[in-house]
Amino acid sequence: MKVLLIRPHAPNKLNFTKILDNEPLELEYLHTALKAKGIEDYIYDGLIEETTVKDTIIREKPDVVAITGYITQQNLMIKFCSISKEINPSIKTIVGGVHAQRNFEVFFNDSIDYVYRSESVDDFAKLILIIKEGNEKVEKLKIINGLCFKEQGKYIKNQLTPIDINELPIPDREHFYKNKSKFRYLDLTEVATIKTAFSCPYSCNFCYCTLLNGGKYQARDLNLVMEELKNLDCQNVQIADDDFLIDKDRLWEFIRLIKENNIQKTFICYSRADFVCENEDIIKALADIGFKYFLVGLEAVDDSELKGFNKQTSVDMNERCVKIINSTSSKCIALMIVPIDADKKYFDNLYRWVKKVNVKYVTVSIFTPIPGTPLFDQYKDKITSEDPEDWDFLHLVLEPTKLSRQSFYREYNKLFMRLYKIAKKTGIYDFMDLKYYKNMLTDYLKRRMRGD
Ligand code: SF4
């Protein structure tokens, strides 16, 4: 029995820049669970592989192909399942990941045998063992958490129940260590990813993070987090929690344990502006133990927009948040959303605000209702795109209301370039030297030629 675990490449237009390439942690968790059961697997990581998925299937001869991905990878996930079946119809195909968890019906397709929705790596291994034993009977499959499968042409959807995050194993990072230099975060090279919580206790209506793991926020035991960190042979660590800064007592304990265990690493994490404003002392303490980047969903420069998102923050908080982070050795990466009713003045105001509050690193998404969120239900009749690849937050999936599409993109690109110039002055992009651009171009051309 051999399982091919696939993370497709990200088909978004900025992907070729290779400045934010993260470790495929969810596949490494699956690899760890399979290894414990004596099942062989191969991780195909679309971010770094030189061969196509098709050639890899021919070479590896898997019995099972399991593919994860976001909404932008939906077409690729379905395509790779079809390719698997074309090569060998007896290959069993499984899709999973956050998009499949919230939007499983889009994967009800002849080439897909199973939609795996749970975060449980044990149940994944159980499913593989059922397939291995040729025992794919309804009564066996029924016990797999959240699984969707076909029975006599009809889909059966098992109930999805939240799992205990402490059941996750310490991931076997064989794949990461082999390819360490390929995973980076801006100027930080060799960046590992860890998970210390599932879901998010807030309820911003544009975000599906809060709905993951059956909608249950759960933080991992810090002793397990420390065990993982102590044995992690990597200087830089991205904490992939949807929001790491939630529980004050837990954070003080985290800081204490990092010091006690003499863990000297550079960290990146997500946060909210209100937490930063209310906990200046924690932010300073985190900066002191090595937190370099706080990614904060500031989202808007207008209180009514923030209210519309159910963000429970304010523009005043956003400004104070940047000031607090700027007063430490850490940097604030502001995550903003530009609304579809933005006009030229709006784009200019946003730029002026960024300059005024002195935030150096800003990413601006175009307002994009994500399938599986309450906001999508509100906008579903107005969606103008049918291509999942447009859900990369860089494309309009709704008609702009005050500008033509062309003018909207022109203003957006102009803002993008102006913000890039601000960040460039800080030196954050200094790693993008001539050699870097050459590698980036070579990689881009290779992918184009492979056509995957
Ligand atoms: S935007 Fe951030 S705070 Fe809001 S629900 Fe998503 S992860 Fe939580």
Short mmCIF file of C-alpha atoms and ligand atoms in Angstrom, two decimals:
data_model
loop_
_atom_site.label_atom_id
_atom_site.label_comp_id
_atom_site.label_asym_id
_atom_site.label_seq_id
_atom_site.Cartn_x
_atom_site.Cartn_y
_atom_site.Cartn_z
CA MET A 1 0.00 0.00 0.00
CA LYS A 2 1.38 3.36 -1.00
CA VAL A 3 -0.23 6.77 -0.55
CA LEU A 4 0.67 9.79 -2.62
CA LEU A 5 -0.02 12.98 -0.64
CA ILE A 6 -0.34 16.03 -2.88
CA ARG A 7 -0.29 19.76 -2.28
CA PRO A 8 -0.89 21.33 -5.70
CA HIS A 9 1.00 24.47 -6.64
CA ALA A 10 -0.88 27.69 -5.97
CA PRO A 11 -2.18 29.08 -9.24
CA ASN A 12 -2.17 32.70 -8.14
CA LYS A 13 -0.36 35.41 -10.00
CA LEU A 14 1.97 36.30 -7.13
CA ASN A 15 2.97 32.75 -6.37
CA PHE A 16 5.92 32.81 -8.73
CA THR A 17 7.51 35.53 -6.55
CA LYS A 18 8.33 32.79 -4.03
CA ILE A 19 8.36 35.13 -1.03
CA LEU A 20 5.81 33.28 1.12
CA ASP A 21 6.32 29.55 0.68
CA ASN A 22 5.28 27.55 3.70
CA GLU A 23 5.90 24.02 4.84
CA PRO A 24 3.06 21.58 3.90
CA LEU A 25 2.33 20.86 7.55
CA GLU A 26 -1.03 19.16 7.02
CA LEU A 27 0.54 16.60 4.68
CA GLU A 28 3.37 16.03 7.14
CA TYR A 29 0.79 15.27 9.83
CA LEU A 30 -0.79 12.69 7.53
CA HIS A 31 2.65 11.28 6.70
CA THR A 32 3.33 10.92 10.44
CA ALA A 33 0.06 9.05 11.05
CA LEU A 34 0.64 6.75 8.05
CA LYS A 35 4.22 6.02 9.06
CA ALA A 36 3.02 5.00 12.54
CA LYS A 37 0.78 2.41 10.86
CA GLY A 38 3.59 1.15 8.63
CA ILE A 39 2.06 2.63 5.48
CA GLU A 40 4.40 4.04 2.87
CA ASP A 41 3.74 7.49 1.42
CA TYR A 42 5.31 10.15 -0.78
CA ILE A 43 4.70 13.89 -0.36
CA TYR A 44 4.32 15.73 -3.66
CA ASP A 45 4.70 19.39 -2.83
CA GLY A 46 3.63 21.51 -5.79
CA LEU A 47 5.64 24.47 -4.47
CA ILE A 48 8.94 22.73 -4.94
CA GLU A 49 8.53 19.64 -7.15
CA GLU A 50 10.35 19.56 -10.47
CA THR A 51 8.17 16.83 -12.02
CA THR A 52 4.49 16.91 -12.91
CA VAL A 53 1.80 15.21 -10.84
CA LYS A 54 1.16 12.84 -13.77
CA ASP A 55 4.79 11.71 -13.97
CA THR A 56 4.90 11.35 -10.19
CA ILE A 57 1.84 9.07 -10.20
CA ILE A 58 3.42 6.96 -12.96
CA ARG A 59 6.70 6.81 -11.03
CA GLU A 60 5.34 6.22 -7.51
CA LYS A 61 2.48 3.86 -8.51
CA PRO A 62 0.29 4.82 -5.53
CA ASP A 63 -2.78 2.87 -4.42
CA VAL A 64 -4.26 6.04 -2.95
CA VAL A 65 -3.89 9.67 -4.02
CA ALA A 66 -4.87 12.23 -1.35
CA ILE A 67 -4.94 15.91 -2.28
CA THR A 68 -5.31 18.99 -0.13
CA GLY A 69 -5.81 22.60 -1.18
CA TYR A 70 -7.55 25.95 -0.92
CA ILE A 71 -10.37 27.21 -3.09
CA THR A 72 -7.90 28.47 -5.72
CA GLN A 73 -6.63 24.90 -6.08
CA GLN A 74 -10.10 23.36 -6.49
CA ASN A 75 -9.72 22.81 -10.25
CA LEU A 76 -6.26 21.31 -9.81
CA MET A 77 -7.47 18.98 -7.06
CA ILE A 78 -10.25 17.64 -9.30
CA LYS A 79 -7.90 17.49 -12.31
CA PHE A 80 -5.29 15.48 -10.40
CA CYS A 81 -7.97 13.00 -9.25
CA SER A 82 -9.03 12.56 -12.91
CA ILE A 83 -5.42 12.05 -13.97
CA SER A 84 -5.01 9.42 -11.24
CA LYS A 85 -8.04 7.51 -12.49
CA GLU A 86 -6.90 7.78 -16.12
CA ILE A 87 -3.51 6.32 -15.22
CA ASN A 88 -4.98 3.58 -13.08
CA PRO A 89 -8.76 3.38 -12.43
CA SER A 90 -8.17 1.33 -9.30
CA ILE A 91 -6.35 4.22 -7.55
CA LYS A 92 -8.55 5.55 -4.74
CA THR A 93 -8.77 9.34 -4.64
CA ILE A 94 -9.33 11.52 -1.57
CA VAL A 95 -9.60 15.30 -1.31
CA GLY A 96 -9.38 17.29 1.92
CA GLY A 97 -8.24 20.56 3.44
CA VAL A 98 -10.05 23.69 4.59
CA HIS A 99 -11.94 24.32 1.34
CA ALA A 100 -13.23 20.74 1.18
CA GLN A 101 -14.17 20.97 4.85
CA ARG A 102 -16.55 23.88 4.22
CA ASN A 103 -17.56 23.17 0.60
CA PHE A 104 -17.54 19.41 0.24
CA GLU A 105 -20.29 19.32 -2.43
CA VAL A 106 -18.05 20.89 -5.08
CA PHE A 107 -15.97 17.72 -4.90
CA PHE A 108 -18.86 15.36 -5.57
CA ASN A 109 -17.30 14.25 -8.81
CA ASP A 110 -16.90 10.88 -10.56
CA SER A 111 -13.13 11.00 -10.23
CA ILE A 112 -13.22 11.52 -6.43
CA ASP A 113 -13.91 8.61 -4.10
CA TYR A 114 -13.76 10.38 -0.75
CA VAL A 115 -14.02 13.90 0.63
CA TYR A 116 -12.15 13.92 3.91
CA ARG A 117 -13.32 16.79 6.13
CA SER A 118 -11.98 16.12 9.58
CA GLU A 119 -8.75 17.44 11.15
CA SER A 120 -8.17 13.97 12.65
CA VAL A 121 -5.02 12.35 11.30
CA ASP A 122 -5.95 9.10 13.09
CA ASP A 123 -9.20 8.84 11.19
CA PHE A 124 -7.31 9.48 7.97
CA ALA A 125 -5.02 6.54 8.74
CA LYS A 126 -8.11 4.46 9.60
CA LEU A 127 -9.59 5.25 6.18
CA ILE A 128 -6.37 4.20 4.46
CA LEU A 129 -6.37 0.92 6.39
CA ILE A 130 -9.98 0.27 5.36
CA ILE A 131 -8.94 0.82 1.73
CA LYS A 132 -5.86 -1.35 2.20
CA GLU A 133 -7.95 -4.21 3.52
CA GLY A 134 -10.35 -3.85 0.58
CA ASN A 135 -13.05 -3.36 3.18
CA GLU A 136 -14.81 -0.22 1.95
CA LYS A 137 -18.21 -1.13 3.29
CA VAL A 138 -20.73 1.47 4.48
CA GLU A 139 -20.61 0.24 8.09
CA LYS A 140 -16.81 0.67 8.13
CA LEU A 141 -16.81 4.04 6.37
CA LYS A 142 -19.62 5.34 8.57
CA ILE A 143 -17.28 5.62 11.56
CA ILE A 144 -14.83 7.98 9.83
CA ASN A 145 -15.37 11.51 11.18
CA GLY A 146 -16.95 13.84 8.60
CA LEU A 147 -16.22 11.57 5.62
CA CYS A 148 -18.26 11.98 2.42
CA PHE A 149 -18.46 8.93 0.20
CA LYS A 150 -20.63 7.35 -2.47
CA GLU A 151 -22.94 4.42 -1.88
CA GLN A 152 -24.90 3.10 -4.86
CA GLY A 153 -24.55 6.41 -6.67
CA LYS A 154 -25.64 8.52 -3.67
CA TYR A 155 -23.40 10.56 -1.38
CA ILE A 156 -23.32 9.82 2.30
CA LYS A 157 -22.08 12.61 4.59
CA ASN A 158 -20.86 11.49 7.99
CA GLN A 159 -21.30 13.99 10.77
CA LEU A 160 -18.24 16.20 11.30
CA THR A 161 -17.32 16.50 14.96
CA PRO A 162 -14.54 18.71 16.38
CA ILE A 163 -11.43 16.81 17.41
CA ASP A 164 -9.06 17.32 20.31
CA ILE A 165 -6.01 19.19 18.99
CA ASN A 166 -3.87 17.39 21.57
CA GLU A 167 -4.41 14.18 19.62
CA LEU A 168 -2.20 15.56 16.84
CA PRO A 169 1.18 13.86 16.77
CA ILE A 170 4.46 15.78 16.77
CA PRO A 171 4.93 15.96 12.99
CA ASP A 172 7.66 13.93 11.32
CA ARG A 173 9.49 16.67 9.37
CA GLU A 174 11.47 14.46 7.00
CA HIS A 175 10.07 16.37 4.03
CA PHE A 176 10.75 19.76 5.59
CA TYR A 177 14.35 19.00 6.54
CA LYS A 178 15.07 17.71 3.02
CA ASN A 179 13.76 20.93 1.51
CA LYS A 180 14.30 23.45 4.29
CA SER A 181 15.84 26.16 2.15
CA LYS A 182 12.72 26.29 -0.05
CA PHE A 183 10.40 27.48 2.72
CA ARG A 184 10.58 31.17 3.48
CA TYR A 185 8.67 34.13 4.80
CA LEU A 186 9.76 37.41 3.23
CA ASP A 187 13.37 37.94 4.35
CA LEU A 188 13.32 34.90 6.64
CA THR A 189 14.66 31.80 4.94
CA GLU A 190 14.16 28.29 6.30
CA VAL A 191 10.83 28.80 8.03
CA ALA A 192 8.98 25.96 9.75
CA THR A 193 5.28 26.04 10.52
CA ILE A 194 3.62 24.94 13.75
CA LYS A 195 0.01 24.76 14.81
CA THR A 196 -0.95 25.53 18.40
CA ALA A 197 -4.72 25.96 18.04
CA PHE A 198 -7.66 25.05 15.82
CA SER A 199 -10.19 27.62 14.59
CA CYS A 200 -10.76 31.11 16.06
CA PRO A 201 -13.20 32.26 18.77
CA TYR A 202 -14.14 35.48 16.89
CA SER A 203 -16.77 35.71 14.17
CA CYS A 204 -15.67 38.12 11.43
CA ASN A 205 -18.21 37.41 8.73
CA PHE A 206 -15.73 37.26 5.81
CA CYS A 207 -13.53 34.61 7.42
CA TYR A 208 -13.96 30.86 7.48
CA CYS A 209 -11.25 30.23 10.10
CA THR A 210 -13.83 30.58 12.84
CA LEU A 211 -15.93 27.81 11.25
CA LEU A 212 -13.13 25.22 11.02
CA ASN A 213 -12.89 22.13 13.23
CA GLY A 214 -16.68 22.13 13.40
CA GLY A 215 -16.57 25.76 14.64
CA LYS A 216 -14.77 24.89 17.88
CA TYR A 217 -11.74 26.91 18.95
CA GLN A 218 -9.27 24.79 20.80
CA ALA A 219 -5.76 25.57 22.00
CA ARG A 220 -3.05 22.92 22.23
CA ASP A 221 -1.35 21.97 25.47
CA LEU A 222 1.71 24.22 25.75
CA ASN A 223 3.88 21.35 26.94
CA LEU A 224 3.29 19.65 23.58
CA VAL A 225 4.05 22.93 21.79
CA MET A 226 7.32 23.22 23.73
CA GLU A 227 8.24 19.61 22.98
CA GLU A 228 7.77 20.33 19.28
CA LEU A 229 9.70 23.61 19.42
CA LYS A 230 12.61 22.17 21.40
CA ASN A 231 13.18 19.47 18.82
CA LEU A 232 12.63 21.69 15.81
CA ASP A 233 15.89 22.15 13.95
CA CYS A 234 14.99 25.49 12.37
CA GLN A 235 15.60 29.07 13.42
CA ASN A 236 12.38 30.59 12.07
CA VAL A 237 8.90 29.49 13.02
CA GLN A 238 5.58 30.61 11.65
CA ILE A 239 2.75 29.93 14.09
CA ALA A 240 -0.06 29.05 11.73
CA ASP A 241 -2.92 29.60 14.20
CA ASP A 242 -5.65 31.75 12.71
CA ASP A 243 -5.09 34.04 15.69
CA PHE A 244 -2.33 33.20 18.16
CA LEU A 245 -2.90 36.08 20.58
CA ILE A 246 -6.11 35.11 22.31
CA ASP A 247 -5.66 33.90 25.87
CA LYS A 248 -3.51 36.22 28.03
CA ASP A 249 -2.70 33.60 30.68
CA ARG A 250 -1.71 31.08 28.00
CA LEU A 251 0.55 33.66 26.35
CA TRP A 252 2.32 34.55 29.59
CA GLU A 253 2.84 30.83 30.18
CA PHE A 254 4.13 30.46 26.59
CA ILE A 255 6.63 33.29 27.22
CA ARG A 256 7.71 31.73 30.51
CA LEU A 257 8.21 28.30 28.93
CA ILE A 258 10.16 29.71 25.98
CA LYS A 259 12.55 31.36 28.44
CA GLU A 260 12.71 28.38 30.77
CA ASN A 261 13.55 26.06 27.86
CA ASN A 262 16.01 28.57 26.41
CA ILE A 263 14.29 28.43 23.01
CA GLN A 264 15.83 31.09 20.82
CA LYS A 265 13.87 31.36 17.63
CA THR A 266 12.32 33.99 15.41
CA PHE A 267 8.52 33.82 15.32
CA ILE A 268 5.74 35.03 13.05
CA CYS A 269 2.09 34.99 14.14
CA TYR A 270 -1.38 36.38 13.45
CA SER A 271 -3.10 38.74 15.83
CA ARG A 272 -5.97 41.19 16.22
CA ALA A 273 -5.65 44.94 16.76
CA ASP A 274 -7.82 44.97 19.90
CA PHE A 275 -5.62 42.37 21.60
CA VAL A 276 -2.49 44.37 20.80
CA CYS A 277 -4.04 47.57 22.18
CA GLU A 278 -5.20 45.91 25.38
CA ASN A 279 -1.98 43.96 26.00
CA GLU A 280 0.97 46.17 25.25
CA ASP A 281 2.99 44.32 27.92
CA ILE A 282 2.46 40.95 26.22
CA ILE A 283 3.45 42.37 22.83
CA LYS A 284 6.68 43.76 24.29
CA ALA A 285 7.43 40.44 26.02
CA LEU A 286 6.77 38.51 22.81
CA ALA A 287 9.04 40.85 20.85
CA ASP A 288 11.72 40.25 23.46
CA ILE A 289 11.58 36.47 23.02
CA GLY A 290 11.88 36.71 19.23
CA PHE A 291 8.52 37.61 17.65
CA LYS A 292 9.51 39.45 14.49
CA TYR A 293 6.28 39.79 12.50
CA PHE A 294 2.77 40.28 13.81
CA LEU A 295 0.28 39.90 10.99
CA VAL A 296 -2.73 41.93 12.01
CA GLY A 297 -6.05 41.96 10.20
CA LEU A 298 -6.61 45.71 10.38
CA GLU A 299 -8.92 45.28 7.36
CA ALA A 300 -10.22 48.86 6.98
CA VAL A 301 -9.62 52.55 7.60
CA ASP A 302 -13.27 53.25 8.24
CA ASP A 303 -15.27 52.27 11.34
CA SER A 304 -18.44 51.50 9.41
CA GLU A 305 -16.56 48.99 7.26
CA LEU A 306 -15.13 47.33 10.36
CA LYS A 307 -18.64 47.14 11.82
CA GLY A 308 -19.90 45.63 8.55
CA PHE A 309 -17.29 42.85 8.92
CA ASN A 310 -18.34 42.26 12.55
CA LYS A 311 -14.67 42.85 13.36
CA GLN A 312 -15.31 44.40 16.80
CA THR A 313 -12.38 46.79 16.39
CA SER A 314 -12.06 50.44 15.36
CA VAL A 315 -9.79 52.62 13.24
CA ASP A 316 -8.50 54.19 16.45
CA MET A 317 -7.50 50.72 17.69
CA ASN A 318 -5.82 49.99 14.36
CA GLU A 319 -3.69 53.12 14.72
CA ARG A 320 -2.74 52.35 18.31
CA CYS A 321 -1.94 48.76 17.38
CA VAL A 322 0.59 49.83 14.74
CA LYS A 323 2.12 52.31 17.19
CA ILE A 324 2.51 49.67 19.91
CA ILE A 325 4.12 47.12 17.59
CA ASN A 326 6.36 49.82 16.08
CA SER A 327 7.59 50.70 19.57
CA THR A 328 9.09 47.20 19.90
CA SER A 329 11.67 45.38 17.79
CA SER A 330 8.80 43.61 15.95
CA LYS A 331 7.12 44.66 12.74
CA CYS A 332 3.43 44.94 12.01
CA ILE A 333 2.23 43.43 8.73
CA ALA A 334 -1.12 45.05 8.14
CA LEU A 335 -3.71 42.99 6.28
CA MET A 336 -6.22 45.27 4.60
CA ILE A 337 -9.32 44.69 2.46
CA VAL A 338 -10.32 47.11 -0.25
CA PRO A 339 -14.13 47.18 -0.71
CA ILE A 340 -15.87 46.94 -4.07
CA ASP A 341 -17.32 50.43 -3.62
CA ALA A 342 -13.82 51.92 -3.42
CA ASP A 343 -13.27 54.90 -5.68
CA LYS A 344 -10.06 56.74 -6.52
CA LYS A 345 -10.37 58.80 -3.34
CA TYR A 346 -10.66 55.62 -1.26
CA PHE A 347 -7.44 54.17 -2.69
CA ASP A 348 -5.64 57.48 -2.10
CA ASN A 349 -6.97 57.70 1.48
CA LEU A 350 -5.80 54.20 2.22
CA TYR A 351 -2.32 55.05 1.00
CA ARG A 352 -2.30 58.29 3.03
CA TRP A 353 -3.44 56.40 6.14
CA VAL A 354 -0.64 53.84 5.73
CA LYS A 355 1.88 56.70 5.51
CA LYS A 356 0.33 58.55 8.43
CA VAL A 357 0.38 55.62 10.86
CA ASN A 358 3.79 54.55 9.64
CA VAL A 359 3.00 50.93 8.91
CA LYS A 360 5.69 49.65 6.58
CA TYR A 361 4.32 46.32 5.48
CA VAL A 362 0.83 46.18 4.06
CA THR A 363 -1.00 43.62 1.99
CA VAL A 364 -4.27 44.66 0.41
CA SER A 365 -6.86 42.08 -0.60
CA ILE A 366 -9.79 42.80 -2.83
CA PHE A 367 -13.07 42.18 -1.00
CA THR A 368 -13.86 38.52 -1.76
CA PRO A 369 -16.76 36.63 -0.19
CA ILE A 370 -15.47 33.08 0.39
CA PRO A 371 -17.82 30.15 -0.19
CA GLY A 372 -18.69 28.60 3.14
CA THR A 373 -18.85 31.93 5.03
CA PRO A 374 -21.95 33.97 6.00
CA LEU A 375 -20.70 36.78 3.77
CA PHE A 376 -20.80 34.52 0.72
CA ASP A 377 -24.47 33.72 1.32
CA GLN A 378 -25.15 37.45 1.41
CA TYR A 379 -23.42 38.07 -1.94
CA LYS A 380 -23.92 34.81 -3.79
CA ASP A 381 -26.39 36.25 -6.33
CA LYS A 382 -23.93 38.99 -7.27
CA ILE A 383 -20.84 36.85 -7.89
CA THR A 384 -19.46 37.49 -11.37
CA SER A 385 -16.82 34.76 -11.62
CA GLU A 386 -17.14 31.02 -11.90
CA ASP A 387 -13.43 30.36 -11.79
CA PRO A 388 -12.23 29.29 -8.30
CA GLU A 389 -8.76 30.59 -9.19
CA ASP A 390 -10.18 34.12 -8.98
CA TRP A 391 -10.65 33.64 -5.21
CA ASP A 392 -7.03 34.61 -4.59
CA PHE A 393 -8.02 38.04 -3.16
CA LEU A 394 -6.26 39.70 -6.09
CA HIS A 395 -9.21 39.44 -8.48
CA LEU A 396 -12.66 40.98 -8.51
CA VAL A 397 -15.38 38.37 -8.05
CA LEU A 398 -18.03 41.09 -7.70
CA GLU A 399 -18.70 44.08 -9.92
CA PRO A 400 -17.15 47.26 -8.46
CA THR A 401 -19.87 49.81 -7.77
CA LYS A 402 -18.09 53.14 -8.26
CA LEU A 403 -15.34 52.38 -10.77
CA SER A 404 -15.21 50.30 -13.92
CA ARG A 405 -13.37 46.99 -13.51
CA GLN A 406 -10.48 48.42 -15.50
CA SER A 407 -10.23 51.56 -13.35
CA PHE A 408 -10.55 49.51 -10.17
CA TYR A 409 -7.63 47.29 -11.17
CA ARG A 410 -5.62 50.35 -12.26
CA GLU A 411 -6.09 52.00 -8.85
CA TYR A 412 -5.43 48.70 -7.08
CA ASN A 413 -2.20 48.08 -8.97
CA LYS A 414 -1.12 51.68 -8.37
CA LEU A 415 -1.70 51.28 -4.62
CA PHE A 416 0.13 47.97 -4.70
CA MET A 417 3.19 49.58 -6.26
CA ARG A 418 3.12 52.56 -3.87
CA LEU A 419 2.97 50.20 -0.87
CA TYR A 420 5.72 48.06 -2.35
CA LYS A 421 7.93 51.16 -2.54
CA ILE A 422 7.33 51.94 1.16
CA ALA A 423 8.23 48.37 2.14
CA LYS A 424 11.23 48.31 -0.19
CA LYS A 425 12.75 51.30 1.59
CA THR A 426 12.73 49.34 4.85
CA GLY A 427 14.97 46.68 3.32
CA ILE A 428 12.38 43.91 3.67
CA TYR A 429 12.82 43.01 -0.01
CA ASP A 430 16.62 43.27 -0.05
CA PHE A 431 16.82 39.48 -0.35
CA MET A 432 15.34 39.85 -3.85
CA ASP A 433 18.70 40.37 -5.54
CA LEU A 434 19.63 39.54 -9.13
CA LYS A 435 20.19 35.88 -8.34
CA TYR A 436 16.80 35.71 -6.64
CA TYR A 437 15.01 37.26 -9.66
CA LYS A 438 16.85 34.84 -11.99
CA ASN A 439 15.77 31.81 -9.93
CA MET A 440 12.24 33.15 -9.75
CA LEU A 441 12.07 33.57 -13.51
CA THR A 442 13.60 30.15 -14.18
CA ASP A 443 11.11 28.51 -11.86
CA TYR A 444 8.21 30.39 -13.47
CA LEU A 445 9.29 29.37 -16.99
CA LYS A 446 9.79 25.74 -15.94
CA ARG A 447 6.25 25.63 -14.62
CA ARG A 448 4.86 27.21 -17.78
CA MET A 449 6.68 24.63 -19.89
CA ARG A 450 5.44 21.74 -17.75
CA GLY A 451 1.94 23.17 -18.08
CA ASP A 452 0.82 22.02 -14.61
S1 SF4 B 1 -10.43 37.44 10.66
FE1 SF4 B 1 -9.05 36.77 12.32
S2 SF4 B 1 -10.15 37.31 14.21
FE2 SF4 B 1 -11.67 37.33 12.56
S3 SF4 B 1 -12.56 35.25 12.57
FE3 SF4 B 1 -10.87 35.25 11.07
S4 SF4 B 1 -9.09 34.54 12.19
FE4 SF4 B 1 -10.62 35.15 13.71
#
